[in-house]
Each structure stands twice: as structure tokens, then as C-alpha cells.
Amino acid sequence: MNNRKEFKSPVGGAIVDPAKRSMMLAALYIAQEQNGYLSEEAIQQVAKRLNITPGDVYSTASFYSLFRMKPVGRYVIQVCEGISCYLNDGAERVADYVSAKLGIKLGETTSDGKFTLETVQCLASCGTAPAMRVNDQLYENLSPAIIDDILERLMGEV
Amino acid sequence: MTNWEPVLLANVNRPNSEKIETYLRYGGYEALRKALKMTPDQVTAEVKASEIRGRGGAGFPTGVKWGFLPKDAPVKYLAVNTDEGEPGTFKDRLIVERDPHSILEGVIIAAYAIGANRAFVYIRGEFFLGVKRWIKAISDAYQKGFLGKNILGSGFDLDVSVHRGAGAYICGEETAMIESLEGKRGVPRTKPPFPAQKGMWDEPTIVQNCETLANVPHIILRGAKWYASIGTERSRGMKIFCVSGHVNSPGNFELPFGIPLKEIIYEHAGGVRRGRNIKAVIPGGTSTPILSSEKINTPMAFETLQGAGSALGTGAIIVMDETTDMVEVVRRITRFYVHESCGYCFPCRIGGQRMLSSLERLAGGKGSNKDIEDLEYVAKGMYGRTFCPLGTGMAEPILSALRLFRPEFEMKAAESDAGYF
Ligand SMILES: Cc1cc2nc3c(=O)[nH]c(=O)nc-3n(C[C@H](O)[C@H](O)[C@H](O)COP(=O)(O)O)c2cc1C
Ligand code: SF4
Ligand code: FES
């Protein structure tokens, strides 16, 4: 099965093992777990492990919206702004509600570093809209009461 | 109401439906046993004879695609598309979370038919539960001898691994997905060569949607004749329709192809909320042209939707009632595509930005008739002229909305403070 050809990296000219290179996204996820975002050091580490240049790693990482180049809060709240959530009185309505409750705007992090608020594209919960994610947990059929529950539980956590 | 006993979704509401024990209790992996007693060519022939078409959006005949693989290639791959990101679509997530083995059985049979010993599952990074369910299903299948070396004593080997995407809709496009699987930016490749000729690591690769693969065990078990007897002449079998928007009971409905759009909305999805009338329907996900309520009797099938001026796409039906602001709908959809454009070709990258600016001005009460003209000019200019179908998919809702609801756009311009110029 191993006739994967060795090929040249477009950037550094280093020899790249394609099988190693294919571990890029997985490596970036692991690297991101340490600080919640990809620090310069994390990028360097991934580059070293995969034997490619840091520029190459950065170029790939920056393509994907789930990889973050800046620090984020402990809980990243992603509110769906898709069409079905909008039609179900969600999207901005949900984002505005969360925003008011946490006192931050879209793209911001609370001063205690606990919450970051973002929007996200359709979460494939259109049949159970409106929807949002908090870290890796999906919440559907949102109402103000449900959002209150979720946020108050997370606010209470230390 | 059409009486249809679900086949693909028969398991999803059972308790512990995701577990291998549940799947086995209801006849799971019987199709695999049967397939392994056939030759790979016989399996391919059966799938071809069923005339099943891909459920990922493009509707390409699956058996024909398998036949494209070069016979003598020493290494072949199967890539399983679990990237479901087309707004309005939520069927693959349901199957992966609630009945992953039904896809996995299809994966093993497909890999056997095409002679692949390695399969890659590419799953959307946001589907965290889906990732867990895929991994658990695969490891349980290894334990039972459905994966690994010498599967069920057949001499056929198959390894499957799971790869998380990281938030990029374009990675659902098959060549962008392969780039991403190789650890690169998800920029589509030139076609031809098609993945079946040159895919993952330049080896022949078949990319298949989850729902498509979930059909395969049933085709093998009950036969192509049975399968082809369901649906319409050019759309065989059954389809999972995702219904969302202004309906009383949104959800996934598995029904035979050819069922009228109206019946799905009014009898299966509970009709329009608050007893309102329908203004427009998107029949196949946001990349498909919008239909006006006059087309509500159209049968849901590839050929009939095309005839009605739209497309079946992913079968995601988005219903909009008479109160819907179409300019806002189009703005929102366009915002999605602009956000998800990979930026590689300029008609999509720059055209998208420009159309979005016009739409934001119009929706925000600052637009003019010039914005409408510009919107139409750019959308027509991009249509069919982008490197991959994403750009054309971005133009579709805009062009159809301008065709059907132009007075609404003009009203926005007339009401705005920018005035005419
Ligand atoms: C922009 C874009 C996004 C796509 N997203 C998906 C997707 O999320 N899932 C999918 O199965 N197919 C998607 N496709 C279609 C794939 O390119 C490909 O046709 C499909 O996976 C083939 O499988 P099928 O023949 O079983 O449908 C997308 C296509 C385009 C152009
Ligand atoms: S059409 Fe858009 S998504 Fe497709 S290649 Fe061009 S820029 Fe990228
Ligand atoms: S539009 Fe929000 S989940 Fe699909």
C-alpha cells in the first residue's frame, strides 16, 4: 500500500512525508487544546513534528475557522446565524440575548476570560432550530429560558 | 398521505440505536455477509442496476462512478463525506449520530466492490458527537471482525480512520476534502482528473456521501430490482428530506422519490405555522434556486425539480411563509457563501463581496436601484464561471430571488434614503 510518493513542500523545499502531512489537522487540534488557541510556540511545535515550515503550518491553520490564532474564553459560544435558525426567530435574536446577558459584543471575550461570543454557520440543527454550540456541546430548540439555564450553570462553575 | 415504512431511518428512534448490538439485532451486517460471497464486480453491477444517484448534492450515478476506477490500480481509496454543511441540511448528522453502523456497513461493501483497503471518514469539525459515534462504531466493528484483516474470513482487508475537519464548508466539495485530508488548505482541485482517477495522494479515490452509502446494504440485501421499483424513472429509491423553516413539525422525513413537495410540507411536516400561506420554498439546500409557491405541486425528484427551474440538491426543503423578507433571506444566504468562499478564484471571491455589499445596503435601508442592477450583473457574470460549484451556488438564490421577487428589492430601494441615481 505504500507507494505514496515523497514530494517537495511548496514553501521550505524540505522533504515532506505525505502521510505525516496528513496529520496536520489532528496535530493542530492537539496543539490548540493546550491554550485554547494556536500560539506561535504551538505552530512551531507542529511544524517541527511534521517536518514542514511554520509558515506552511500557519497558512493551513488560518484557512480553518475552528483554529484560533488569538486567545479565547474558556467557553466559546457559537450562535448559528443560518437561514433556518433565522426563520425560527433565532440567529441575531439568540446572539443579542446572549450578548446582553454576558455584556459582550460578537467576537468579544468577557473580562474574566470565561466566555467568548461568536456566530457560526449552519450547524445541521435546522430542524431543531435555533441552535448554538458551547465548546463541543450542541444546544437546540433554544428559548430564553434554556439559554438562561445554560449560561447560569456555566457562570456558576469555577 | 404516502405510506412509506422507513428503511434508512428504521433504526434511528430505537433505544440505543447507535450501538452495534442494536444494529445486529435488527439484521445489521447481513448485507455485508451476502456481499462478501459475491464478486466485487457483481456488487458493483448490483449497485449500478439499482440506478442509485449520489445524495451529496450532485446526484451522480453511484455505480457508474465505481465503474470509472482504473481496474489495474494497485491502491485505491474510499472517502466518506460526513462534512454536511449546506444550510438547511441535517440528515447525515442524524444517521451518523443515531445509526452509524448503517453507513459503516455501506462503507465496507463499497470498499470491497471497488477494491479499496483503506477508507477515510471526513467529518465536520463541529460534529463532536458524530466524531465520537463514528470512532465507537469503527472500533466495535473491528472487534466483531467486520473491519481489519480477512473480514469474516473473506480474505478482504479494510482499515477505516476518522478525520475531523475544522470549520470550512468548502471541504465538503470532494477535491477540497481530499486536500484537507492530505493536511492542506481546503482549496478545490482542477477536474479532470476526477478523484476516481487521481484523488487522495494521487491514487484513485471514490468519494461518497453518508446517505448514499447507507442505501448500499439495502440494495445488496433486497436487490437492485426492488430498489429500482421505488421512486421515479430518473430518481430511484427513497430520499431523506430535511424540512425546516416556517413549518409546524420540522424534521427528517424518509420518503420515496416523486412525492409532491406540497405533500411533504402539509402532511409530513405539519403544514405552515400559524396557518399562513407559503411565499417561497428552497427545495434542495441554499445552493438551489428558490421556488415560488406556484411550484408547490412539483414532485421531489432530480428531473422534475430541474424542470421546475431548481434542483434536488441535498433534499433540504426550507419553507418561507408570506411574511418572509426575501431581501433579508438572500442577504443571509449570500453572507454564508462569502464567509465560506475559499478565495481561490476571483469571480467568487470578489463577486461575492460585491454582491454582499449591495445586499447589505438594500437590507439596511441604504440601497438604490443601482444596487439591484449591480447585483444582477455580478450574479449573471459569475454564474457558471467559477472554479468550483460554490460560486455558482452563491449566484443561484440571488438570480432566482430577483426573477421571482424583484418588486421586493425595488421596494427596499424606493424606501431607502439613498434615493435613485
Ligand atoms: C461547495 C460544495 C460543498 C459540498 N458539500 C458536501 C457535503 O457536505 N457532503 C457531501 O456529501 N457532499 C458535498 N458536496 C458534493 C461532493 O463534492 C460530492 O459530489 C459528493 O460527496 C459525492 O458523493 P455522492 O455521489 O454520494 O453524492 C459538496 C459540493 C460542493 C461544490
Ligand atoms: S468558486 Fe469560490 S470556493 Fe470555489 S474555488 Fe472559486 S473561490 Fe474557491
Ligand atoms: S440554520 Fe441554524 S442549524 Fe441550520
Coordinates of C-alpha atoms in Angstrom, one line a residue, chain B residues 50-51 53 227-238 256-260 299-304:
Chain B
S50 CA -30.3 0.0 -8.8
E51 CA -29.6 3.3 -10.6
R53 CA -27.7 8.6 -7.6
Y227 CA -34.7 -0.7 -5.2
A228 CA -35.3 0.5 -8.7
S229 CA -39.1 -0.2 -8.3
I230 CA -39.2 2.7 -5.8
G231 CA -39.2 6.3 -6.9
T232 CA -39.3 7.7 -10.4
E233 CA -37.6 6.7 -13.6
R234 CA -34.7 9.0 -13.2
S235 CA -34.6 9.1 -9.4
R236 CA -34.7 5.7 -7.9
G237 CA -35.2 4.7 -4.3
M238 CA -36.0 6.8 -1.3
P256 CA -39.9 7.7 -2.0
F257 CA -38.7 10.0 -4.7
G258 CA -41.5 11.6 -6.7
I259 CA -43.6 12.6 -3.7
P260 CA -45.0 16.1 -4.3
P299 CA -42.7 16.0 -7.4
M300 CA -39.5 15.8 -5.4
A301 CA -37.1 14.1 -7.9
F302 CA -33.9 15.2 -9.7
E303 CA -35.6 15.6 -13.1
T304 CA -38.8 17.2 -12.0

